[in-house]
C-alpha atoms as a PDB file:
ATOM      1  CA  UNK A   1     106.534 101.470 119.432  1.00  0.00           C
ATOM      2  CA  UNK A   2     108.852 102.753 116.696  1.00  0.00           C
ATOM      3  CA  UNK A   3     111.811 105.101 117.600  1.00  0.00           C
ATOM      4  CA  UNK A   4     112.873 108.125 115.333  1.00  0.00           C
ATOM      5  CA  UNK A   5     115.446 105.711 113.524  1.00  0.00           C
ATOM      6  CA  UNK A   6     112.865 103.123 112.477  1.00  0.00           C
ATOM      7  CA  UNK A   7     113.465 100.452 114.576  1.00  0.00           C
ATOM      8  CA  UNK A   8     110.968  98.879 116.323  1.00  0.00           C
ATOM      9  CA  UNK A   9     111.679  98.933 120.330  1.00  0.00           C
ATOM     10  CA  UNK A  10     109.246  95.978 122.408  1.00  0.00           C
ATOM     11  CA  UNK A  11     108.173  97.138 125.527  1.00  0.00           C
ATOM     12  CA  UNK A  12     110.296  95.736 128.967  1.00  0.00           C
ATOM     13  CA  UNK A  13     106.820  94.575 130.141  1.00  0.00           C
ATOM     14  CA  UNK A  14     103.621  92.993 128.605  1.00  0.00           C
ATOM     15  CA  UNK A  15     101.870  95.210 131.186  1.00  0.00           C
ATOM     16  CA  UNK A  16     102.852  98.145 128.785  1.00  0.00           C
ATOM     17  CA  UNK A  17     101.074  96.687 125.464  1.00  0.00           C
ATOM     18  CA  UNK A  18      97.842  98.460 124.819  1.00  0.00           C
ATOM     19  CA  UNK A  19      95.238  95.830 124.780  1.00  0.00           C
ATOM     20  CA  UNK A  20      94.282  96.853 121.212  1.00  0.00           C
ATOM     21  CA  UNK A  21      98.347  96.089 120.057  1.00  0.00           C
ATOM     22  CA  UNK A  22      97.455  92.163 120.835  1.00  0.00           C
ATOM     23  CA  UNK A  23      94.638  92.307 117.967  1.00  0.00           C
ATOM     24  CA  UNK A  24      95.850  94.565 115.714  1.00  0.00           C
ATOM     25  CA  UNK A  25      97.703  92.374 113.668  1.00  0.00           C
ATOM     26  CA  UNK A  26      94.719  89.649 113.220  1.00  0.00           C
ATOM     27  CA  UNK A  27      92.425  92.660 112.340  1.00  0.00           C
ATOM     28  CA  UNK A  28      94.503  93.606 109.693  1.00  0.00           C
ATOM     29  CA  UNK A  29      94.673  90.546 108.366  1.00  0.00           C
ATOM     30  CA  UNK A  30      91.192  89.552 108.459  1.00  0.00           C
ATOM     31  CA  UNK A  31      90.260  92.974 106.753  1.00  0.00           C
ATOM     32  CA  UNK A  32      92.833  93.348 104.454  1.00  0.00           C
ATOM     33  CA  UNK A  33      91.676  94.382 101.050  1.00  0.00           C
ATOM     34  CA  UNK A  34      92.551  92.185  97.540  1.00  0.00           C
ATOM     35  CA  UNK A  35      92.851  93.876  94.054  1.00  0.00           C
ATOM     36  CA  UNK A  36      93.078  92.111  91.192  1.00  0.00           C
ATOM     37  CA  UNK A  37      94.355  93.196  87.984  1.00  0.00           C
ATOM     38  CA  UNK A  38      93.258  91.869  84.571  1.00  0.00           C
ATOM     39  CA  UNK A  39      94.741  93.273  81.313  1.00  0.00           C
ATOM     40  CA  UNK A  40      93.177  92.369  77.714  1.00  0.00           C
ATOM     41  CA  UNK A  41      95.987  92.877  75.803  1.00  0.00           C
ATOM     42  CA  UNK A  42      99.949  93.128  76.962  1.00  0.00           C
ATOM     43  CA  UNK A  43     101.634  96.499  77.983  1.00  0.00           C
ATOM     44  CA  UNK A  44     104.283  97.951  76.696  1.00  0.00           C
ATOM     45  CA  UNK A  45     107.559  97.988  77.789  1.00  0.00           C
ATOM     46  CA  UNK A  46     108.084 101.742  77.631  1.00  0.00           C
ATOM     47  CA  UNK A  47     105.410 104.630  77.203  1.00  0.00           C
ATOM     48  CA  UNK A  48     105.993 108.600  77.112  1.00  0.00           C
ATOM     49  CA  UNK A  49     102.968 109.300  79.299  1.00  0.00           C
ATOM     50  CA  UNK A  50     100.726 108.082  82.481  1.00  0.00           C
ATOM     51  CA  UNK A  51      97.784 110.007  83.315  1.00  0.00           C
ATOM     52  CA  UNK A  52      96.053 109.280  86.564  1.00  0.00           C
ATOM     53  CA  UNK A  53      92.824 110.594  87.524  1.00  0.00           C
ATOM     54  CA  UNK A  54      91.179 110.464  90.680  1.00  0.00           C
ATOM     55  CA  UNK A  55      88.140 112.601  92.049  1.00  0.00           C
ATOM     56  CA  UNK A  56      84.187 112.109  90.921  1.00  0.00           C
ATOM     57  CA  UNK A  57      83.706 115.648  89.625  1.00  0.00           C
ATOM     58  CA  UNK A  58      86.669 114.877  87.162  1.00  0.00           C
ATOM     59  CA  UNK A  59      86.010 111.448  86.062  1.00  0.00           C
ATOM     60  CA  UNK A  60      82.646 112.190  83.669  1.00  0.00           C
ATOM     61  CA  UNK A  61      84.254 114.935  82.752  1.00  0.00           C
ATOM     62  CA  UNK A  62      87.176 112.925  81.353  1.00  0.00           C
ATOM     63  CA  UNK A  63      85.400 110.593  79.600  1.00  0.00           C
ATOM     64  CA  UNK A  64      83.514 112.749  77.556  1.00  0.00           C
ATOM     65  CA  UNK A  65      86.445 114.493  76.984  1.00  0.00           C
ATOM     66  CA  UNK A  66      88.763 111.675  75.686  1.00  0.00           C
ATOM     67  CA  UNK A  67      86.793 108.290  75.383  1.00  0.00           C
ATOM     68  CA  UNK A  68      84.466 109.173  72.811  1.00  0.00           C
ATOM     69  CA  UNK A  69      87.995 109.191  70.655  1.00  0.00           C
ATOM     70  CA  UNK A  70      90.251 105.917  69.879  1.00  0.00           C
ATOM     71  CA  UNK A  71      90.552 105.433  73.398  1.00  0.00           C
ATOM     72  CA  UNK A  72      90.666 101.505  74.091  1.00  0.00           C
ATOM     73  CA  UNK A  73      89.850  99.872  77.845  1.00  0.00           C
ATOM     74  CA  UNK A  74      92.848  97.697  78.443  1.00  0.00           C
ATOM     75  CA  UNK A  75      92.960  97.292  81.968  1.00  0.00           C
ATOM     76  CA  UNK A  76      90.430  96.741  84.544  1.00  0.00           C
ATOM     77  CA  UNK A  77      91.165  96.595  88.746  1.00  0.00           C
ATOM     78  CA  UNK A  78      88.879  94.952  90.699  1.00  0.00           C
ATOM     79  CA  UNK A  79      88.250  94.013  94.555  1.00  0.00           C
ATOM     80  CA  UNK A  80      87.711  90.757  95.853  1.00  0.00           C
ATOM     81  CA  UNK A  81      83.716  91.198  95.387  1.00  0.00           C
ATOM     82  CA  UNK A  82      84.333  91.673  91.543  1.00  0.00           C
ATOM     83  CA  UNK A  83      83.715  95.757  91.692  1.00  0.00           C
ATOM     84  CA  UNK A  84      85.751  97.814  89.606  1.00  0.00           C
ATOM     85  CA  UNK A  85      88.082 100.199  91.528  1.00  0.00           C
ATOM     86  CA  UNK A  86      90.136 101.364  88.580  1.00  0.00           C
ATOM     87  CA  UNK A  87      89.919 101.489  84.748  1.00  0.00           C
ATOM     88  CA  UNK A  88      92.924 101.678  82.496  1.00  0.00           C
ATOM     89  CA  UNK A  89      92.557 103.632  78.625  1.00  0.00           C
ATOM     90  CA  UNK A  90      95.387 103.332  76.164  1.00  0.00           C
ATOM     91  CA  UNK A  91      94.885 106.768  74.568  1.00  0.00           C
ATOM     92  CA  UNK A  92      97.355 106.160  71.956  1.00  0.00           C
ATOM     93  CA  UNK A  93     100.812 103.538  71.228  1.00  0.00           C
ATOM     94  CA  UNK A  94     103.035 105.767  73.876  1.00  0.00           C
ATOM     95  CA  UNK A  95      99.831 106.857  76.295  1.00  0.00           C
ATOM     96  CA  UNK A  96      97.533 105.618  79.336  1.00  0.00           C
ATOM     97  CA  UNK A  97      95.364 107.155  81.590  1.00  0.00           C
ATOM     98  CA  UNK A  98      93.794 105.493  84.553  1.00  0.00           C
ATOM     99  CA  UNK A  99      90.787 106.265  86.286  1.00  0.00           C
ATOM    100  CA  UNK A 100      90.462 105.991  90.108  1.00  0.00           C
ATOM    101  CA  UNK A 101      86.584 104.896  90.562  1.00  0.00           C
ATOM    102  CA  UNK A 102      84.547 106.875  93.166  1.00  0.00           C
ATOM    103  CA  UNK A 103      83.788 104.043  95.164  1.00  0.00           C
ATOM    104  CA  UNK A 104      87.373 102.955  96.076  1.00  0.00           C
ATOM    105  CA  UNK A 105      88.398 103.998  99.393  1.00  0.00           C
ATOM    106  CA  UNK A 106      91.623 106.216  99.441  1.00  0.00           C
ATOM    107  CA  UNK A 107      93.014 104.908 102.452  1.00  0.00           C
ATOM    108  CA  UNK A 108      93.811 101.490 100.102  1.00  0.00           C
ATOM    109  CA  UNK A 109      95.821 103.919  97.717  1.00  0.00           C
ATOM    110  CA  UNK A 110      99.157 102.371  98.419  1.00  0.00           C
ATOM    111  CA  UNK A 111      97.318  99.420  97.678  1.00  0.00           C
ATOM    112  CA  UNK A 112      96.498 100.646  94.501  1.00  0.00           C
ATOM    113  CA  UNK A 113      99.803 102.008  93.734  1.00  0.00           C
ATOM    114  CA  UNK A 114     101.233  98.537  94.003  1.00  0.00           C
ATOM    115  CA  UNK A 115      99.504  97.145  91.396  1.00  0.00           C
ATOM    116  CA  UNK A 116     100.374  99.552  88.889  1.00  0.00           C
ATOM    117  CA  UNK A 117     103.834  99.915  89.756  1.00  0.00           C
ATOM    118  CA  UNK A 118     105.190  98.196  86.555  1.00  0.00           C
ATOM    119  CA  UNK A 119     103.709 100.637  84.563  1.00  0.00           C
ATOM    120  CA  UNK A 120     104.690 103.592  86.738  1.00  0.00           C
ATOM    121  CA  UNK A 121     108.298 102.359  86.255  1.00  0.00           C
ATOM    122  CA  UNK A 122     107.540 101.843  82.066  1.00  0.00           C
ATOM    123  CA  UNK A 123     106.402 105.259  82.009  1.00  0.00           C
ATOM    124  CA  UNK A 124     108.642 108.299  81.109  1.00  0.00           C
ATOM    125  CA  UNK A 125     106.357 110.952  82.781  1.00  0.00           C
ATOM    126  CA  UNK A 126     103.822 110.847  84.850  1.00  0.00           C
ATOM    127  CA  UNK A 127     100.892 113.534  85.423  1.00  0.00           C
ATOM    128  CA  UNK A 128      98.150 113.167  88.422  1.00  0.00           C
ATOM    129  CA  UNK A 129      95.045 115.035  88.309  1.00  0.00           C
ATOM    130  CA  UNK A 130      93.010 115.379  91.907  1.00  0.00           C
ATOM    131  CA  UNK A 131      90.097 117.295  92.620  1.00  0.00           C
ATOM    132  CA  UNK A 132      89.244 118.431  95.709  1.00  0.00           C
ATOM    133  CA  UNK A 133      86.606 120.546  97.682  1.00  0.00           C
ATOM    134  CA  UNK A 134      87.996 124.382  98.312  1.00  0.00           C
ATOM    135  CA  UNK A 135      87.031 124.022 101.878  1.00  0.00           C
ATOM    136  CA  UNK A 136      89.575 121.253 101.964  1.00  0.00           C
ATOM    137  CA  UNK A 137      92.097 124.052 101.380  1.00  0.00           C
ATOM    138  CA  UNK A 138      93.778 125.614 104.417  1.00  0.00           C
ATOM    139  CA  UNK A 139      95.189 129.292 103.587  1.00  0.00           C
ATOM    140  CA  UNK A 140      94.752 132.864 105.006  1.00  0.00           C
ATOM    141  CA  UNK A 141      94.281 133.913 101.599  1.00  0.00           C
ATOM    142  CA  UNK A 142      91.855 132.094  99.317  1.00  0.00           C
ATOM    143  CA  UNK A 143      91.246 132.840  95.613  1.00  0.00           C
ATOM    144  CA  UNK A 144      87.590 134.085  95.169  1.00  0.00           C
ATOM    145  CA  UNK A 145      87.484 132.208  91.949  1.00  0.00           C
ATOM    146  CA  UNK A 146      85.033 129.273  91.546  1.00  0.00           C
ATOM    147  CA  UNK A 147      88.455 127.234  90.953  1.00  0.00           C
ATOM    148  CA  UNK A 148      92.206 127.164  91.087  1.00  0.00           C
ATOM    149  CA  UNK A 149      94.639 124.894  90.752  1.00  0.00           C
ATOM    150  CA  UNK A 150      98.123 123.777  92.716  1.00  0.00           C
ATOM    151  CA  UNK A 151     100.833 121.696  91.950  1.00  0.00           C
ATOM    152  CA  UNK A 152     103.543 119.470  93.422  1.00  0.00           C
ATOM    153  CA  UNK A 153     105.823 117.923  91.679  1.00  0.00           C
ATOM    154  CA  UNK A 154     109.126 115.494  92.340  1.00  0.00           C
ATOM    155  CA  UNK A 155     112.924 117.151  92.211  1.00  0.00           C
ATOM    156  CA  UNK A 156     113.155 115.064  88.283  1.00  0.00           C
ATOM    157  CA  UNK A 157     110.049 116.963  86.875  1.00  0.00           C
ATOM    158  CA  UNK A 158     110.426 120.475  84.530  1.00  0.00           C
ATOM    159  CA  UNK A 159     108.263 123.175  85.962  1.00  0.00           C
ATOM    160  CA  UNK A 160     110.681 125.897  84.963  1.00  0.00           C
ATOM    161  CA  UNK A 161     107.656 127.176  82.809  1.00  0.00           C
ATOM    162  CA  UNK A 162     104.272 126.308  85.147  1.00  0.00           C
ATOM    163  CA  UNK A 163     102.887 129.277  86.224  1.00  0.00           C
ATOM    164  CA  UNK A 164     100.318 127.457  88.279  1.00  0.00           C
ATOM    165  CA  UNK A 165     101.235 127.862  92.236  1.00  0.00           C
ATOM    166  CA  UNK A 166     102.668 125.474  94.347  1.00  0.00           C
ATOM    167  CA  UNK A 167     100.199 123.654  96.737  1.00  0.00           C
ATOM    168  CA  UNK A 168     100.877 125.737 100.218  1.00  0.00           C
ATOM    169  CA  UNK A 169     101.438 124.389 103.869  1.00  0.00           C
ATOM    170  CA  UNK A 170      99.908 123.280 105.968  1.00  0.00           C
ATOM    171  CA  UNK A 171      97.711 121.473 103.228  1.00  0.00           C
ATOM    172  CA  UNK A 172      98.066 117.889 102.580  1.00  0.00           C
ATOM    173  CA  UNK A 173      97.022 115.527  99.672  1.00  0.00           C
ATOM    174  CA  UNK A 174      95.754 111.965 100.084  1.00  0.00           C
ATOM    175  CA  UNK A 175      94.641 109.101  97.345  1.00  0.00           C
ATOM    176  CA  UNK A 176      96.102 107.302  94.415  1.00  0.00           C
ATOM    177  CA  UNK A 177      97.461 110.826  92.904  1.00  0.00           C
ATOM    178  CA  UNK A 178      99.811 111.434  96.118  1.00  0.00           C
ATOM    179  CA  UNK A 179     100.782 107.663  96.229  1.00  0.00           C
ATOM    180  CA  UNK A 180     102.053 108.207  92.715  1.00  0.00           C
ATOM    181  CA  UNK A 181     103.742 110.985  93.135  1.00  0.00           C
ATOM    182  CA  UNK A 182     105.469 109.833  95.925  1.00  0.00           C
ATOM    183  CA  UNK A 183     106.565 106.558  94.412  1.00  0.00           C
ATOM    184  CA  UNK A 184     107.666 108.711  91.106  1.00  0.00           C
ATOM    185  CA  UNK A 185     109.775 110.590  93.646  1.00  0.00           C
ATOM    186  CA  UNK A 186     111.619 107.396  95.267  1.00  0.00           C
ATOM    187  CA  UNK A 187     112.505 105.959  91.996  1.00  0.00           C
ATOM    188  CA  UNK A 188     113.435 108.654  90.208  1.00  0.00           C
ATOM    189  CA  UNK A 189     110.203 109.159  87.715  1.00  0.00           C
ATOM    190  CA  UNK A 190     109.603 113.232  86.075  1.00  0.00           C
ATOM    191  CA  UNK A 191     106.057 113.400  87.786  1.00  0.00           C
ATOM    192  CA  UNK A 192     103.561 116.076  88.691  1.00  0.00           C
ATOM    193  CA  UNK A 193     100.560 116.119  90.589  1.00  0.00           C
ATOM    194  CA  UNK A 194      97.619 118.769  89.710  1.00  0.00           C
ATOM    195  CA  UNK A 195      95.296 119.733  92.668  1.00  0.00           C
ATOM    196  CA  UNK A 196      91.876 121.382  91.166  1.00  0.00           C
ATOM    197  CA  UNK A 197      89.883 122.774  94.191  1.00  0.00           C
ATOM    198  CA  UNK A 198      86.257 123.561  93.445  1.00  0.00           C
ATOM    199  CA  UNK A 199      83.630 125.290  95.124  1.00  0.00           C
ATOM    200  CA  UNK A 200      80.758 123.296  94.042  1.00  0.00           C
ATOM    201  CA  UNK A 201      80.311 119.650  94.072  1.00  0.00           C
ATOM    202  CA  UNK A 202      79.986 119.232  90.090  1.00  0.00           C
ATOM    203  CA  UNK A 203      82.609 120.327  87.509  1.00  0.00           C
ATOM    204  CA  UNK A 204      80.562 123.337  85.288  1.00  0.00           C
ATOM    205  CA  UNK A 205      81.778 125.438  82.472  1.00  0.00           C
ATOM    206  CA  UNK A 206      83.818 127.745  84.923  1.00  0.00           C
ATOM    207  CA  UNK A 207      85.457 125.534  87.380  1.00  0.00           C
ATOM    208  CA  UNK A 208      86.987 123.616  84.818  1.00  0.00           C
ATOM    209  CA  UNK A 209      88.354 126.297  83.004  1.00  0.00           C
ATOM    210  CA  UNK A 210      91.560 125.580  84.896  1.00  0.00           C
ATOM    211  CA  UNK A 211      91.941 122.001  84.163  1.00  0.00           C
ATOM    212  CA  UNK A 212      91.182 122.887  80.392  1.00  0.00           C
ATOM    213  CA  UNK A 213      94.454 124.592  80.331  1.00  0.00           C
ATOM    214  CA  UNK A 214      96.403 121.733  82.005  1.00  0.00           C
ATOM    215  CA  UNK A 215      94.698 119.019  79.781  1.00  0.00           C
ATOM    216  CA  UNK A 216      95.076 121.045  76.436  1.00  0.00           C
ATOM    217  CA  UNK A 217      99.106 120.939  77.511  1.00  0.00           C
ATOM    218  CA  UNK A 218      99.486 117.621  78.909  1.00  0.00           C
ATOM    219  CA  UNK A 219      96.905 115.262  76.677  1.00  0.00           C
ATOM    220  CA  UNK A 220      98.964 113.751  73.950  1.00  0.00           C
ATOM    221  CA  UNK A 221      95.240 113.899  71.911  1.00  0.00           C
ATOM    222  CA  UNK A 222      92.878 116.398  70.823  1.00  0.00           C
ATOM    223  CA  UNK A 223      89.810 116.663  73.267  1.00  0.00           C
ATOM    224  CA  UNK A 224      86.590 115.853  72.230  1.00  0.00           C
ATOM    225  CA  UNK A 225      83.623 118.663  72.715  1.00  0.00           C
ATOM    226  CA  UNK A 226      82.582 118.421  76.217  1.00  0.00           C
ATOM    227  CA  UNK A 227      78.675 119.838  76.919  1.00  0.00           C
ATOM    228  CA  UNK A 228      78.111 120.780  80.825  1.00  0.00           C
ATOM    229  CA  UNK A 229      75.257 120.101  82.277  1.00  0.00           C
ATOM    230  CA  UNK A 230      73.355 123.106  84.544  1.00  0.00           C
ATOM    231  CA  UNK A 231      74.954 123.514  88.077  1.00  0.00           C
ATOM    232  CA  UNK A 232      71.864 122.351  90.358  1.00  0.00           C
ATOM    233  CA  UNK A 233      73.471 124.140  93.230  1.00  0.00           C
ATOM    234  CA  UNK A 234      74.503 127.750  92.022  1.00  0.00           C
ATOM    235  CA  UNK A 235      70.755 128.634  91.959  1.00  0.00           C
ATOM    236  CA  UNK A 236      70.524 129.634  95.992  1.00  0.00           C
ATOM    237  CA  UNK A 237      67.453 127.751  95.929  1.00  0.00           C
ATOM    238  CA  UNK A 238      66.719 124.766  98.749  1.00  0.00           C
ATOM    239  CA  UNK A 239      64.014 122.681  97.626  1.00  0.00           C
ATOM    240  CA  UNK A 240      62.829 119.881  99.951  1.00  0.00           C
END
């Protein structure tokens, strides 16, 4: 049991220990997860930007947006089967973007976060990109638009000109992109985090005219031609 102060209080009495508090610690162990981080060519010691992206819809999207340029793979994450969780681009000498694979689970984030934490703290700025499902977002007043975006952002970061909204309560953010942010926050780092709710489950021509604004502004590159495929789902049609 942990007080409102932090510190951890042991019960008077065994007989108060939940019987799963006995295991819990073994569990954890046994289950814990292992990343390990393999870069083919030395960091720098200081770069202008980190771009993190994390949400399927967004990462196809991105690549055909930026790695059909000079983009370079410098940086590959992996579990302890050998899978790639996370990809690292250098998009240019003062740039980086990582990718959050879809099949890393987002309860590991802080994980995650850890092992990138050197380059957080090399990095001058630091921009998340998220996308989530619209019914994910909790408001009395939705935008009937087939996207939007919100933002959150640490005390260091200049927003004095970002018309985009702030995310709302009671809604929450999960993953890599709020680990990030929230380490940006404790040390100190300009960051900002970029929540693109969609209404579909693929990223077509008009829910990404949001994020086309944000990239054209925050991308320290020109963006490649992207070509969207047909939205299989805006048809109305159920085929079995």
């Amino acid at each position: 049991m942990v007080s409102h102060f932090g510190e951890v209080i042991f019960p008077s009495s065994r007989a108060f220990w939940d019987d799963e508090d006995e295991y819990e610690l073994t569990d954890n162990t046994e289950n814990s997860l292992k990343l390990y981080v393999c870069w083919s060519k030395a960091k720098l010691k200081c770069i202008q930007k980190l771009i993190v992206i994390e949400g399927d819809p967004l990462i196809s999207f991105m690549e055909q947006c930026l790695c059909s340029s000079k983009m370079e793979e410098v940086c590959i994450i992996e579990n302890e089967n050998h899978k790639r969780v996370s990809v690292i681009y250098e998009i240019n000498k003062q740039a980086y973007m990582c990718i959050v694979l879809p099949q890393f689970d987002t309860k590991n984030a802080g994980k995650l976060v850890n092992k990138i934490y050197d380059l957080l703290l090399s990095s001058e700025n630091v921009i998340s990109i998220v996308c989530r499902h619209i019914s994910q977002f909790q408001n009395t007043s939705i935008p009937d638009t087939p996207s939007f975006l919100r933002i959150l952002a640490t005390t260091t970061a200049n927003v004095t000109k970002c018309e985009i909204k702030p995310l709302e309560q009671p809604n929450i953010v999960f993953g890599v992109g709020a680990g990030v942010l929230s380490y940006a926050e404790l040390m100190g780092i300009p960051a900002k985090l970029y929540i693109l709710y969609i209404d579909s489950f693929v990223l077509d021509s008009k829910c990404a005219e949001p994020i086309l604004q944000v990239l054209t502004e925050e991308m320290p590159c020109k963006l490649q031609p992207h070509k969207f495929t047909e939205n299989p789902f805006s048809k109305g049609n159920l085929y079995m």
